[in-house]
Amino acid sequence: MCSVFLQIGQGGNQIGQSFFDAVGINAGTNKCSCIYQHHDQKLRSINVDSEWKTVNALKKNQLIRANNIIHGLCGRGNNWAMGYYGLNDPQEKDILQKTLQSVRKESERCDNFTGIILFHSLTGGTGAGFGSLVVEHLREAYPTSYILSCAIAPFASGESPLQHYNSMLSLSWLHRFADGIVMLPNDAFHQTSLQENGKITNGTKLPVWDINHSMSQALAGVLYLTDSLLFERGYSLGSEPWYLLKTLCSRPDTKIISLTHKRLRHSWEQSLTSVTRLFSAADKKFKSVSNILVGRGENQSYDFIRAIQKRQQQIENNLNCVSWNPCPVDYWSADHCLPGEKVSSLTLASNTGYVTDFLERTLYKAKRMHENKAYLHWYWKHGASQNDFENAFETVQRIIDNYEAVATSS
């Protein structure tokens, strides 16, 4: 199975490059580079931004095709409408056609094209707005292929005055056209980075690189090859992203995935207990529809599976699984660490109502701003309509209602 990687906007390109570092591409330590590269060693990756600054440095990367580095003439002003509806300049409109053409060419180079993985942000005009436009066109062009969005969610403290509008509108489009959304909250991964770096002082701010590193490690934890999905002869087709979707996003009404990734500092039993409690509120407010636990480490598969057998019921209780799913937790293992790592790791991917906290906060603030007509003129002048906002409000509220229904159905 072959995947095409599409990096959109500054955030998307940064997390995309960090991901390829995490899977050992840039360092040359990848055990199965065919998952990410063609026979000529070129990455199956397209890098897009509305400005040249972010992607210009990538031109020196010999692993990326020159035609797959695409940029416009100016930014999108952190405005979803400016990214989605574009500018009047014909040269700016060419960005969409060039992007779709590059995706088509990369998919045709694949032996067995299966789907597209997007890296982008929910905040910026390019990642959120142009990303929404691209996802819509990709669904039309590839109706039977998988589309997985890896979306960076903004800090609650604020990155842009328009972030609530942009996030809400982008999530509405993603929920309509993507098969699954891996949510990457800046707040959660900033906290993870603090813990990993031993810096737990309140108010400590880490560089963006550290947060991207934590996100990419979590993504690699579930997207990098595992022994569980190898063929009998030990060959991998790189099917992890699509089994992730099949396992976690089988219901079209609940398809947002939360991730947590921890290096193994204690025994497998202790780590399993610690990690599976992260998405479980004390009052059992949230339920999980389905989950995947991935254990990685040199010759550690046996110990990981044995630990699961001892703690399986406790794991399901901690994750507060729905009663109607007969197999609420799937377990993957790998007898190797992530490339460049020497420590075993545990990654949890969960389709859980935990995400509704972010959705409710975003929807509430976007509605209050909308009622007060704050910044709306910035959207109207670039082509957005009242209908765009009303549909987005309705879609995000429906997602919240769907997860609440899951919590009360069992």
GROMACS .gro file of N, CA, C and O in nm, residues 212-329:
model
  472
  212ASN      N    1   0.687   2.020   1.792
  212ASN     CA    2   0.677   1.942   1.668
  212ASN      C    3   0.742   1.805   1.682
  212ASN      O    4   0.693   1.706   1.628
  213HIS      N    5   0.852   1.801   1.756
  213HIS     CA    6   0.919   1.673   1.778
  213HIS      C    7   0.828   1.577   1.854
  213HIS      O    8   0.819   1.458   1.819
  214SER      N    9   0.760   1.625   1.957
  214SER     CA   10   0.668   1.540   2.033
  214SER      C   11   0.553   1.492   1.945
  214SER      O   12   0.512   1.376   1.952
  215MET      N   13   0.500   1.582   1.863
  215MET     CA   14   0.391   1.544   1.773
  215MET      C   15   0.437   1.438   1.673
  215MET      O   16   0.366   1.340   1.648
  216SER      N   17   0.554   1.459   1.616
  216SER     CA   18   0.603   1.366   1.513
  216SER      C   19   0.635   1.230   1.572
  216SER      O   20   0.615   1.126   1.506
  217GLN      N   21   0.682   1.225   1.696
  217GLN     CA   22   0.707   1.098   1.762
  217GLN      C   23   0.576   1.022   1.783
  217GLN      O   24   0.569   0.900   1.764
  218ALA      N   25   0.472   1.095   1.821
  218ALA     CA   26   0.340   1.031   1.840
  218ALA      C   27   0.285   0.981   1.707
  218ALA      O   28   0.230   0.870   1.699
  219LEU      N   29   0.300   1.061   1.602
  219LEU     CA   30   0.254   1.018   1.469
  219LEU      C   31   0.332   0.896   1.422
  219LEU      O   32   0.274   0.799   1.371
  220ALA      N   33   0.464   0.900   1.439
  220ALA     CA   34   0.546   0.786   1.398
  220ALA      C   35   0.509   0.662   1.479
  220ALA      O   36   0.517   0.549   1.428
  221GLY      N   37   0.467   0.682   1.604
  221GLY     CA   38   0.430   0.570   1.688
  221GLY      C   39   0.320   0.484   1.629
  221GLY      O   40   0.318   0.362   1.648
  222VAL      N   41   0.227   0.548   1.554
  222VAL     CA   42   0.116   0.472   1.495
  222VAL      C   43   0.126   0.455   1.344
  222VAL      O   44   0.060   0.369   1.286
  223LEU      N   45   0.207   0.539   1.277
  223LEU     CA   46   0.216   0.533   1.131
  223LEU      C   47   0.337   0.455   1.080
  223LEU      O   48   0.338   0.410   0.965
  224TYR      N   49   0.441   0.442   1.165
  224TYR     CA   50   0.561   0.370   1.124
  224TYR      C   51   0.533   0.219   1.130
  224TYR      O   52   0.448   0.172   1.205
  225LEU      N   53   0.610   0.143   1.053
  225LEU     CA   54   0.582   0.000   1.040
  225LEU      C   55   0.587  -0.074   1.173
  225LEU      O   56   0.666  -0.041   1.262
  226THR      N   57   0.501  -0.173   1.187
  226THR     CA   58   0.497  -0.260   1.304
  226THR      C   59   0.509  -0.405   1.259
  226THR      O   60   0.482  -0.438   1.143
  227ASP      N   61   0.547  -0.491   1.351
  227ASP     CA   62   0.553  -0.635   1.320
  227ASP      C   63   0.414  -0.695   1.309
  227ASP      O   64   0.394  -0.797   1.244
  228SER      N   65   0.316  -0.631   1.373
  228SER     CA   66   0.180  -0.685   1.374
  228SER      C   67   0.117  -0.686   1.236
  228SER      O   68   0.030  -0.768   1.208
  229LEU      N   69   0.160  -0.595   1.147
  229LEU     CA   70   0.099  -0.584   1.015
  229LEU      C   71   0.194  -0.627   0.903
  229LEU      O   72   0.173  -0.595   0.787
  230LEU      N   73   0.299  -0.703   0.940
  230LEU     CA   74   0.390  -0.757   0.838
  230LEU      C   75   0.330  -0.879   0.771
  230LEU      O   76   0.250  -0.953   0.831
  231PHE      N   77   0.369  -0.902   0.647
  231PHE     CA   78   0.334  -1.027   0.581
  231PHE      C   79   0.419  -1.141   0.637
  231PHE      O   80   0.516  -1.119   0.709
  232GLU      N   81   0.381  -1.264   0.605
  232GLU     CA   82   0.450  -1.381   0.659
  232GLU      C   83   0.600  -1.379   0.629
  232GLU      O   84   0.681  -1.425   0.708
  233ARG      N   85   0.638  -1.325   0.515
  233ARG     CA   86   0.780  -1.321   0.477
  233ARG      C   87   0.851  -1.199   0.534
  233ARG      O   88   0.965  -1.171   0.499
  234GLY      N   89   0.783  -1.127   0.621
  234GLY     CA   90   0.846  -1.013   0.686
  234GLY      C   91   0.848  -0.886   0.605
  234GLY      O   92   0.923  -0.793   0.635
  235TYR      N   93   0.763  -0.876   0.502
  235TYR     CA   94   0.760  -0.758   0.416
  235TYR      C   95   0.646  -0.666   0.460
  235TYR      O   96   0.538  -0.712   0.497
  236SER      N   97   0.671  -0.537   0.456
  236SER     CA   98   0.571  -0.439   0.496
  236SER      C   99   0.523  -0.360   0.374
  236SER      O  100   0.603  -0.320   0.290
  237LEU      N  101   0.393  -0.338   0.368
  237LEU     CA  102   0.335  -0.254   0.264
  237LEU      C  103   0.304  -0.113   0.316
  237LEU      O  104   0.244  -0.034   0.245
  238GLY      N  105   0.340  -0.087   0.441
  238GLY     CA  106   0.310   0.044   0.497
  238GLY      C  107   0.162   0.068   0.516
  238GLY      O  108   0.112   0.178   0.492
  239SER      N  109   0.091  -0.034   0.560
  239SER     CA  110  -0.055  -0.026   0.573
  239SER      C  111  -0.101   0.030   0.706
  239SER      O  112  -0.222   0.040   0.730
  240GLU      N  113  -0.007   0.068   0.795
  240GLU     CA  114  -0.044   0.116   0.928
  240GLU      C  115  -0.142   0.235   0.924
  240GLU      O  116  -0.240   0.234   1.001
  241PRO      N  117  -0.123   0.339   0.840
  241PRO     CA  118  -0.218   0.451   0.841
  241PRO      C  119  -0.361   0.408   0.807
  241PRO      O  120  -0.457   0.462   0.863
  242TRP      N  121  -0.373   0.312   0.719
  242TRP     CA  122  -0.507   0.276   0.672
  242TRP      C  123  -0.574   0.175   0.765
  242TRP      O  124  -0.695   0.175   0.778
  243TYR      N  125  -0.495   0.090   0.833
  243TYR     CA  126  -0.553   0.007   0.938
  243TYR      C  127  -0.590   0.093   1.058
  243TYR      O  128  -0.683   0.061   1.132
  244LEU      N  129  -0.518   0.201   1.078
  244LEU     CA  130  -0.555   0.297   1.182
  244LEU      C  131  -0.695   0.351   1.156
  244LEU      O  132  -0.779   0.357   1.246
  245LEU      N  133  -0.721   0.389   1.031
  245LEU     CA  134  -0.853   0.440   0.995
  245LEU      C  135  -0.960   0.332   1.004
  245LEU      O  136  -1.070   0.356   1.056
  246LYS      N  137  -0.930   0.213   0.953
  246LYS     CA  138  -1.027   0.105   0.958
  246LYS      C  139  -1.067   0.069   1.100
  246LYS      O  140  -1.183   0.039   1.129
  247THR      N  141  -0.968   0.073   1.190
  247THR     CA  142  -0.994   0.034   1.329
  247THR      C  143  -1.063   0.143   1.408
  247THR      O  144  -1.158   0.117   1.483
  248LEU      N  145  -1.019   0.267   1.391
  248LEU     CA  146  -1.067   0.375   1.477
  248LEU      C  147  -1.181   0.457   1.417
  248LEU      O  148  -1.256   0.519   1.492
  249CYS      N  149  -1.192   0.461   1.285
  249CYS     CA  150  -1.288   0.552   1.223
  249CYS      C  151  -1.390   0.477   1.137
  249CYS      O  152  -1.423   0.520   1.026
  250SER      N  153  -1.437   0.365   1.188
  250SER     CA  154  -1.536   0.287   1.112
  250SER      C  155  -1.672   0.355   1.110
  250SER      O  156  -1.752   0.329   1.022
  251ARG      N  157  -1.697   0.442   1.208
  251ARG     CA  158  -1.823   0.518   1.212
  251ARG      C  159  -1.800   0.657   1.152
  251ARG      O  160  -1.713   0.731   1.198
  252PRO      N  161  -1.878   0.696   1.051
  252PRO     CA  162  -1.855   0.827   0.988
  252PRO      C  163  -1.894   0.945   1.076
  252PRO      O  164  -1.856   1.058   1.046
  253ASP      N  165  -1.967   0.921   1.184
  253ASP     CA  166  -2.011   1.031   1.269
  253ASP      C  167  -1.911   1.063   1.380
  253ASP      O  168  -1.917   1.168   1.443
  254THR      N  169  -1.817   0.971   1.407
  254THR     CA  170  -1.712   0.995   1.508
  254THR      C  171  -1.580   0.950   1.448
  254THR      O  172  -1.550   0.831   1.445
  255LYS      N  173  -1.499   1.043   1.403
  255LYS     CA  174  -1.376   1.004   1.334
  255LYS      C  175  -1.259   1.098   1.367
  255LYS      O  176  -1.178   1.129   1.282
  256ILE      N  177  -1.253   1.143   1.492
  256ILE     CA  178  -1.140   1.224   1.537
  256ILE      C  179  -1.054   1.139   1.630
  256ILE      O  180  -1.103   1.076   1.723
  257ILE      N  181  -0.923   1.136   1.602
  257ILE     CA  182  -0.829   1.050   1.674
  257ILE      C  183  -0.739   1.134   1.763
  257ILE      O  184  -0.682   1.234   1.718
  258SER      N  185  -0.728   1.094   1.889
  258SER     CA  186  -0.636   1.159   1.983
  258SER      C  187  -0.515   1.068   2.005
  258SER      O  188  -0.529   0.946   2.009
  259LEU      N  189  -0.397   1.129   2.020
  259LEU     CA  190  -0.274   1.052   2.037
  259LEU      C  191  -0.203   1.090   2.166
  259LEU      O  192  -0.207   1.205   2.208
  260THR      N  193  -0.137   0.992   2.225
  260THR     CA  194  -0.040   1.018   2.330
  260THR      C  195   0.075   0.920   2.313
  260THR      O  196   0.054   0.805   2.275
  261HIS      N  197   0.196   0.968   2.339
  261HIS     CA  198   0.315   0.887   2.315
  261HIS      C  199   0.411   0.906   2.432
  261HIS      O  200   0.438   1.020   2.473
  262LYS      N  201   0.458   0.797   2.488
  262LYS     CA  202   0.548   0.804   2.603
  262LYS      C  203   0.667   0.711   2.583
  262LYS      O  204   0.651   0.597   2.536
  263ARG      N  205   0.784   0.759   2.620
  263ARG     CA  206   0.899   0.671   2.630
  263ARG      C  207   0.882   0.583   2.753
  263ARG      O  208   0.827   0.627   2.855
  264LEU      N  209   0.930   0.460   2.744
  264LEU     CA  210   0.913   0.364   2.852
  264LEU      C  211   1.015   0.393   2.962
  264LEU      O  212   1.135   0.369   2.945
  265ARG      N  213   0.967   0.445   3.074
  265ARG     CA  214   1.055   0.475   3.187
  265ARG      C  215   1.039   0.373   3.299
  265ARG      O  216   1.121   0.368   3.391
  266HIS      N  217   0.929   0.297   3.294
  266HIS     CA  218   0.903   0.197   3.397
  266HIS      C  219   0.874   0.064   3.327
  266HIS      O  220   0.906   0.046   3.210
  267SER      N  221   0.812  -0.027   3.397
  267SER     CA  222   0.775  -0.155   3.336
  267SER      C  223   0.660  -0.133   3.239
  267SER      O  224   0.592  -0.030   3.242
  268TRP      N  225   0.636  -0.232   3.153
  268TRP     CA  226   0.524  -0.223   3.059
  268TRP      C  227   0.392  -0.210   3.135
  268TRP      O  228   0.305  -0.132   3.096
  269GLU      N  229   0.377  -0.286   3.246
  269GLU     CA  230   0.252  -0.283   3.321
  269GLU      C  231   0.223  -0.142   3.375
  269GLU      O  232   0.112  -0.090   3.361
  270GLN      N  233   0.324  -0.080   3.434
  270GLN     CA  234   0.306   0.055   3.489
  270GLN      C  235   0.279   0.157   3.379
  270GLN      O  236   0.194   0.245   3.394
  271SER      N  237   0.349   0.143   3.269
  271SER     CA  238   0.332   0.239   3.159
  271SER      C  239   0.195   0.225   3.094
  271SER      O  240   0.132   0.325   3.058
  272LEU      N  241   0.147   0.103   3.079
  272LEU     CA  242   0.014   0.081   3.023
  272LEU      C  243  -0.092   0.147   3.110
  272LEU      O  244  -0.185   0.211   3.060
  273THR      N  245  -0.079   0.131   3.240
  273THR     CA  246  -0.175   0.192   3.332
  273THR      C  247  -0.169   0.344   3.322
  273THR      O  248  -0.272   0.412   3.316
  274SER      N  249  -0.049   0.400   3.318
  274SER     CA  250  -0.032   0.545   3.313
  274SER      C  251  -0.087   0.605   3.185
  274SER      O  252  -0.163   0.703   3.187
  275VAL      N  253  -0.053   0.546   3.072
  275VAL     CA  254  -0.094   0.601   2.942
  275VAL      C  255  -0.244   0.589   2.921
  275VAL      O  256  -0.308   0.683   2.873
  276THR      N  257  -0.302   0.477   2.957
  276THR     CA  258  -0.445   0.457   2.930
  276THR      C  259  -0.534   0.541   3.020
  276THR      O  260  -0.652   0.557   2.992
  277ARG      N  261  -0.479   0.596   3.125
  277ARG     CA  262  -0.558   0.685   3.212
  277ARG      C  263  -0.565   0.828   3.158
  277ARG      O  264  -0.647   0.907   3.205
  278LEU      N  265  -0.482   0.862   3.063
  278LEU     CA  266  -0.472   1.000   3.018
  278LEU      C  267  -0.601   1.051   2.955
  278LEU      O  268  -0.636   1.168   2.969
  279PHE      N  269  -0.671   0.965   2.882
  279PHE     CA  270  -0.794   1.009   2.815
  279PHE      C  271  -0.918   0.970   2.894
  279PHE      O  272  -1.029   0.969   2.840
  280SER      N  273  -0.901   0.935   3.020
  280SER     CA  274  -1.014   0.891   3.101
  280SER      C  275  -1.034   0.990   3.215
  280SER      O  276  -0.953   1.000   3.306
  281ALA      N  277  -1.143   1.066   3.210
  281ALA     CA  278  -1.171   1.163   3.316
  281ALA      C  279  -1.213   1.090   3.443
  281ALA      O  280  -1.266   0.979   3.439
  282ALA      N  281  -1.190   1.156   3.557
  282ALA     CA  282  -1.222   1.093   3.686
  282ALA      C  283  -1.371   1.063   3.699
  282ALA      O  284  -1.412   0.965   3.760
  283ASP      N  285  -1.453   1.149   3.638
  283ASP     CA  286  -1.597   1.127   3.649
  283ASP      C  287  -1.651   1.041   3.534
  283ASP      O  288  -1.772   1.030   3.516
  284LYS      N  289  -1.559   0.980   3.456
  284LYS     CA  290  -1.598   0.896   3.344
  284LYS      C  291  -1.689   0.970   3.245
  284LYS      O  292  -1.784   0.915   3.191
  285LYS      N  293  -1.657   1.097   3.224
  285LYS     CA  294  -1.737   1.178   3.132
  285LYS      C  295  -1.724   1.130   2.989
  285LYS      O  296  -1.819   1.133   2.912
  286PHE      N  297  -1.604   1.084   2.952
  286PHE     CA  298  -1.577   1.046   2.814
  286PHE      C  299  -1.577   0.894   2.798
  286PHE      O  300  -1.534   0.822   2.887
  287LYS      N  301  -1.622   0.849   2.683
  287LYS     CA  302  -1.609   0.708   2.646
  287LYS      C  303  -1.528   0.699   2.517
  287LYS      O  304  -1.530   0.790   2.435
  288SER      N  305  -1.460   0.588   2.502
  288SER     CA  306  -1.384   0.567   2.379
  288SER      C  307  -1.455   0.464   2.293
  288SER      O  308  -1.502   0.361   2.341
  289VAL      N  309  -1.464   0.496   2.164
  289VAL     CA  310  -1.528   0.407   2.067
  289VAL      C  311  -1.435   0.292   2.033
  289VAL      O  312  -1.475   0.175   2.030
  290SER      N  313  -1.309   0.324   2.008
  290SER     CA  314  -1.209   0.221   1.974
  290SER      C  315  -1.071   0.279   1.999
  290SER      O  316  -1.052   0.401   2.001
  291ASN      N  317  -0.973   0.188   2.017
  291ASN     CA  318  -0.838   0.230   2.054
  291ASN      C  319  -0.734   0.137   1.992
  291ASN      O  320  -0.762   0.021   1.963
  292ILE      N  321  -0.613   0.191   1.975
  292ILE     CA  322  -0.498   0.111   1.934
  292ILE      C  323  -0.383   0.144   2.028
  292ILE      O  324  -0.352   0.262   2.050
  293LEU      N  325  -0.322   0.042   2.085
  293LEU     CA  326  -0.203   0.057   2.167
  293LEU      C  327  -0.085  -0.005   2.094
  293LEU      O  328  -0.092  -0.120   2.051
  294VAL      N  329   0.022   0.073   2.078
  294VAL     CA  330   0.139   0.026   2.005
  294VAL      C  331   0.259   0.025   2.098
  294VAL      O  332   0.297   0.127   2.155
  295GLY      N  333   0.319  -0.093   2.117
  295GLY     CA  334   0.440  -0.107   2.198
  295GLY      C  335   0.560  -0.133   2.109
  295GLY      O  336   0.556  -0.222   2.023
  296ARG      N  337   0.666  -0.054   2.127
  296ARG     CA  338   0.786  -0.068   2.045
  296ARG      C  339   0.910  -0.081   2.134
  296ARG      O  340   0.921  -0.013   2.237
  297GLY      N  341   1.002  -0.165   2.094
  297GLY     CA  342   1.128  -0.178   2.166
  297GLY      C  343   1.208  -0.295   2.113
  297GLY      O  344   1.152  -0.389   2.056
  298GLU      N  345   1.338  -0.288   2.129
  298GLU     CA  346   1.425  -0.395   2.079
  298GLU      C  347   1.393  -0.526   2.149
  298GLU      O  348   1.411  -0.538   2.270
  299ASN      N  349   1.341  -0.622   2.071
  299ASN     CA  350   1.306  -0.755   2.124
  299ASN      C  351   1.209  -0.746   2.242
  299ASN      O  352   1.219  -0.820   2.338
  300GLN      N  353   1.111  -0.655   2.230
  300GLN     CA  354   1.020  -0.630   2.341
  300GLN      C  355   0.876  -0.678   2.314
  300GLN      O  356   0.790  -0.662   2.400
  301SER      N  357   0.849  -0.733   2.197
  301SER     CA  358   0.712  -0.771   2.163
  301SER      C  359   0.654  -0.870   2.263
  301SER      O  360   0.539  -0.857   2.308
  302TYR      N  361   0.732  -0.969   2.299
  302TYR     CA  362   0.684  -1.072   2.391
  302TYR      C  363   0.647  -1.012   2.526
  302TYR      O  364   0.540  -1.040   2.582
  303ASP      N  365   0.735  -0.927   2.580
  303ASP     CA  366   0.709  -0.865   2.709
  303ASP      C  367   0.588  -0.773   2.703
  303ASP      O  368   0.509  -0.764   2.798
  304PHE      N  369   0.572  -0.702   2.591
  304PHE     CA  370   0.457  -0.612   2.574
  304PHE      C  371   0.326  -0.691   2.573
  304PHE      O  372   0.231  -0.656   2.644
  305ILE      N  373   0.320  -0.797   2.494
  305ILE     CA  374   0.198  -0.878   2.486
  305ILE      C  375   0.169  -0.945   2.621
  305ILE      O  376   0.052  -0.952   2.663
  306ARG      N  377   0.270  -0.990   2.689
  306ARG     CA  378   0.250  -1.054   2.819
  306ARG      C  379   0.193  -0.954   2.921
  306ARG      O  380   0.106  -0.987   3.001
  307ALA      N  381   0.242  -0.830   2.914
  307ALA     CA  382   0.190  -0.726   3.004
  307ALA      C  383   0.044  -0.696   2.974
  307ALA      O  384  -0.036  -0.673   3.066
  308ILE      N  385   0.008  -0.698   2.846
  308ILE     CA  386  -0.130  -0.673   2.806
  308ILE      C  387  -0.221  -0.782   2.861
  308ILE      O  388  -0.332  -0.755   2.911
  309GLN      N  389  -0.179  -0.906   2.851
  309GLN     CA  390  -0.260  -1.017   2.900
  309GLN      C  391  -0.289  -1.003   3.049
  309GLN      O  392  -0.396  -1.041   3.095
  310LYS      N  393  -0.195  -0.946   3.122
  310LYS     CA  394  -0.215  -0.927   3.265
  310LYS      C  395  -0.308  -0.811   3.295
  310LYS      O  396  -0.379  -0.812   3.396
  311ARG      N  397  -0.306  -0.710   3.209
  311ARG     CA  398  -0.377  -0.584   3.239
  311ARG      C  399  -0.491  -0.554   3.142
  311ARG      O  400  -0.540  -0.442   3.142
  312GLN      N  401  -0.533  -0.648   3.060
  312GLN     CA  402  -0.628  -0.618   2.954
  312GLN      C  403  -0.758  -0.557   3.008
  312GLN      O  404  -0.807  -0.457   2.956
  313GLN      N  405  -0.816  -0.617   3.111
  313GLN     CA  406  -0.941  -0.565   3.164
  313GLN      C  407  -0.922  -0.427   3.226
  313GLN      O  408  -1.006  -0.337   3.210
  314GLN      N  409  -0.810  -0.408   3.293
  314GLN     CA  410  -0.782  -0.278   3.351
  314GLN      C  411  -0.763  -0.172   3.243
  314GLN      O  412  -0.808  -0.058   3.258
  315ILE      N  413  -0.697  -0.211   3.133
  315ILE     CA  414  -0.679  -0.118   3.021
  315ILE      C  415  -0.813  -0.072   2.967
  315ILE      O  416  -0.837   0.047   2.946
  316GLU      N  417  -0.904  -0.166   2.943
  316GLU     CA  418  -1.036  -0.131   2.890
  316GLU      C  419  -1.115  -0.046   2.988
  316GLU      O  420  -1.188   0.046   2.948
  317ASN      N  421  -1.100  -0.074   3.118
  317ASN     CA  422  -1.168   0.008   3.218
  317ASN      C  423  -1.112   0.149   3.221
  317ASN      O  424  -1.187   0.247   3.229
  318ASN      N  425  -0.980   0.162   3.214
  318ASN     CA  426  -0.918   0.294   3.214
  318ASN      C  427  -0.959   0.376   3.093
  318ASN      O  428  -0.979   0.498   3.102
  319LEU      N  429  -0.972   0.310   2.979
  319LEU     CA  430  -1.011   0.379   2.856
  319LEU      C  431  -1.161   0.404   2.848
  319LEU      O  432  -1.208   0.471   2.756
  320ASN      N  433  -1.235   0.348   2.945
  320ASN     CA  434  -1.380   0.368   2.950
  320ASN      C  435  -1.445   0.333   2.816
  320ASN      O  436  -1.515   0.415   2.755
  321CYS      N  437  -1.418   0.212   2.771
  321CYS     CA  438  -1.464   0.169   2.638
  321CYS      C  439  -1.616   0.148   2.636
  321CYS      O  440  -1.678   0.110   2.735
  322VAL      N  441  -1.675   0.172   2.519
  322VAL     CA  442  -1.817   0.145   2.502
  322VAL      C  443  -1.842  -0.006   2.513
  322VAL      O  444  -1.756  -0.086   2.477
  323SER      N  445  -1.959  -0.042   2.562
  323SER     CA  446  -1.987  -0.184   2.584
  323SER      C  447  -2.024  -0.257   2.455
  323SER      O  448  -2.011  -0.379   2.447
  324TRP      N  449  -2.068  -0.182   2.352
  324TRP     CA  450  -2.117  -0.249   2.232
  324TRP      C  451  -2.006  -0.285   2.134
  324TRP      O  452  -2.030  -0.353   2.035
  325ASN      N  453  -1.883  -0.242   2.160
  325ASN     CA  454  -1.772  -0.281   2.074
  325ASN      C  455  -1.705  -0.405   2.132
  325ASN      O  456  -1.645  -0.399   2.239
  326PRO      N  457  -1.714  -0.519   2.064
  326PRO     CA  458  -1.659  -0.643   2.121
  326PRO      C  459  -1.506  -0.642   2.131
  326PRO      O  460  -1.449  -0.715   2.211
  327CYS      N  461  -1.439  -0.562   2.048
  327CYS     CA  462  -1.292  -0.552   2.052
  327CYS      C  463  -1.254  -0.404   2.058
  327CYS      O  464  -1.209  -0.346   1.958
  328PRO      N  465  -1.270  -0.340   2.174
  328PRO     CA  466  -1.250  -0.195   2.183
  328PRO      C  467  -1.104  -0.152   2.179
  328PRO      O  468  -1.076  -0.034   2.158
  329VAL      N  469  -1.010  -0.246   2.200
  329VAL     CA  470  -0.868  -0.211   2.198
  329VAL      C  471  -0.793  -0.310   2.109
  329VAL      O  472  -0.805  -0.431   2.127
   0.00000   0.00000   0.00000
